[in-house]
Amino acid sequence: MNTAELTPQEAARGALRAGLPLASDRHEVVASTARHIQSVIATLRELDFGETPPAISYTAGQEDVDAAV
């Protein structure tokens, strides 16, 4: 489902399928929130991380303690 076109009714149906029935006054808010989250994710997907290693490769305490900040 494309959330850019998500209607309040579709949001309500999706929530119901997930076992989360919504009160009718929440349909528009949930649809709007889903559209916003999708737009943020789309922006993040456009970022070029280049040679940045995945976070799993970082180990806390690995950095130099006396390094200048």
PDB file of C-alpha atoms in Angstrom:
ATOM      1  CA  MET A   1       0.000   0.000   0.000  1.00  0.00           C
ATOM      2  CA  ASN A   2       1.339   3.412  -0.919  1.00  0.00           C
ATOM      3  CA  THR A   3       1.006   5.562   2.197  1.00  0.00           C
ATOM      4  CA  ALA A   4       1.213   8.771   0.153  1.00  0.00           C
ATOM      5  CA  GLU A   5      -2.351   7.969  -0.879  1.00  0.00           C
ATOM      6  CA  LEU A   6      -3.411   6.368   2.406  1.00  0.00           C
ATOM      7  CA  THR A   7      -6.955   7.393   3.256  1.00  0.00           C
ATOM      8  CA  PRO A   8      -8.377   7.435   6.767  1.00  0.00           C
ATOM      9  CA  GLN A   9     -10.564   4.462   5.838  1.00  0.00           C
ATOM     10  CA  GLU A  10      -7.555   2.451   4.636  1.00  0.00           C
ATOM     11  CA  ALA A  11      -5.703   3.295   7.840  1.00  0.00           C
ATOM     12  CA  ALA A  12      -8.669   2.031   9.858  1.00  0.00           C
ATOM     13  CA  ARG A  13      -8.831  -1.199   7.841  1.00  0.00           C
ATOM     14  CA  GLY A  14      -5.095  -1.769   8.230  1.00  0.00           C
ATOM     15  CA  ALA A  15      -5.263  -1.188  11.963  1.00  0.00           C
ATOM     16  CA  LEU A  16      -8.209  -3.565  12.271  1.00  0.00           C
ATOM     17  CA  ARG A  17      -6.327  -6.265  10.324  1.00  0.00           C
ATOM     18  CA  ALA A  18      -3.445  -5.815  12.781  1.00  0.00           C
ATOM     19  CA  GLY A  19      -5.852  -6.288  15.686  1.00  0.00           C
ATOM     20  CA  LEU A  20      -5.841  -2.603  16.655  1.00  0.00           C
ATOM     21  CA  PRO A  21      -9.340  -1.240  16.126  1.00  0.00           C
ATOM     22  CA  LEU A  22      -9.373   2.560  15.976  1.00  0.00           C
ATOM     23  CA  ALA A  23     -12.038   4.947  17.163  1.00  0.00           C
ATOM     24  CA  SER A  24     -13.417   6.900  14.202  1.00  0.00           C
ATOM     25  CA  ASP A  25     -11.868  10.153  15.430  1.00  0.00           C
ATOM     26  CA  ARG A  26      -8.367   8.574  15.141  1.00  0.00           C
ATOM     27  CA  HIS A  27      -8.561   7.490  11.465  1.00  0.00           C
ATOM     28  CA  GLU A  28      -7.324  10.772   9.980  1.00  0.00           C
ATOM     29  CA  VAL A  29      -4.588  11.203  12.582  1.00  0.00           C
ATOM     30  CA  VAL A  30      -3.245   7.685  11.988  1.00  0.00           C
ATOM     31  CA  ALA A  31      -3.321   8.127   8.199  1.00  0.00           C
ATOM     32  CA  SER A  32      -1.522  11.459   8.481  1.00  0.00           C
ATOM     33  CA  THR A  33       1.106   9.991  10.806  1.00  0.00           C
ATOM     34  CA  ALA A  34       1.700   7.052   8.452  1.00  0.00           C
ATOM     35  CA  ARG A  35       2.173   9.443   5.518  1.00  0.00           C
ATOM     36  CA  HIS A  36       4.671  11.482   7.552  1.00  0.00           C
ATOM     37  CA  ILE A  37       6.651   8.396   8.598  1.00  0.00           C
ATOM     38  CA  GLN A  38       6.768   7.224   4.979  1.00  0.00           C
ATOM     39  CA  SER A  39       8.092  10.616   3.828  1.00  0.00           C
ATOM     40  CA  VAL A  40      10.841  10.517   6.469  1.00  0.00           C
ATOM     41  CA  ILE A  41      11.813   6.987   5.428  1.00  0.00           C
ATOM     42  CA  ALA A  42      11.896   8.059   1.780  1.00  0.00           C
ATOM     43  CA  THR A  43      14.271  10.900   2.699  1.00  0.00           C
ATOM     44  CA  LEU A  44      16.529   8.545   4.654  1.00  0.00           C
ATOM     45  CA  ARG A  45      16.668   6.140   1.704  1.00  0.00           C
ATOM     46  CA  GLU A  46      18.047   8.939  -0.471  1.00  0.00           C
ATOM     47  CA  LEU A  47      21.073   9.503   1.783  1.00  0.00           C
ATOM     48  CA  ASP A  48      24.435   8.330   0.487  1.00  0.00           C
ATOM     49  CA  PHE A  49      26.370   6.739   3.307  1.00  0.00           C
ATOM     50  CA  GLY A  50      29.289   5.837   1.052  1.00  0.00           C
ATOM     51  CA  GLU A  51      31.956   4.031   3.045  1.00  0.00           C
ATOM     52  CA  THR A  52      30.179   4.382   6.392  1.00  0.00           C
ATOM     53  CA  PRO A  53      30.285   1.005   8.169  1.00  0.00           C
ATOM     54  CA  PRO A  54      27.080  -0.375   9.664  1.00  0.00           C
ATOM     55  CA  ALA A  55      26.413   0.439  13.322  1.00  0.00           C
ATOM     56  CA  ILE A  56      26.926  -3.210  14.266  1.00  0.00           C
ATOM     57  CA  SER A  57      30.651  -2.766  13.568  1.00  0.00           C
ATOM     58  CA  TYR A  58      31.002  -0.159  16.348  1.00  0.00           C
ATOM     59  CA  THR A  59      32.118  -1.354  19.775  1.00  0.00           C
ATOM     60  CA  ALA A  60      31.665   0.974  22.733  1.00  0.00           C
ATOM     61  CA  GLY A  61      34.903   1.860  24.440  1.00  0.00           C
ATOM     62  CA  GLN A  62      36.867   1.340  21.251  1.00  0.00           C
ATOM     63  CA  GLU A  63      37.638   5.025  20.718  1.00  0.00           C
ATOM     64  CA  ASP A  64      40.775   6.785  22.010  1.00  0.00           C
ATOM     65  CA  VAL A  65      40.139   8.151  25.493  1.00  0.00           C
ATOM     66  CA  ASP A  66      42.701  10.940  25.211  1.00  0.00           C
ATOM     67  CA  ALA A  67      41.608  12.150  21.790  1.00  0.00           C
ATOM     68  CA  ALA A  68      40.675  15.807  21.459  1.00  0.00           C
ATOM     69  CA  VAL A  69      37.013  16.476  21.000  1.00  0.00           C
TER      70      VAL A  69
END
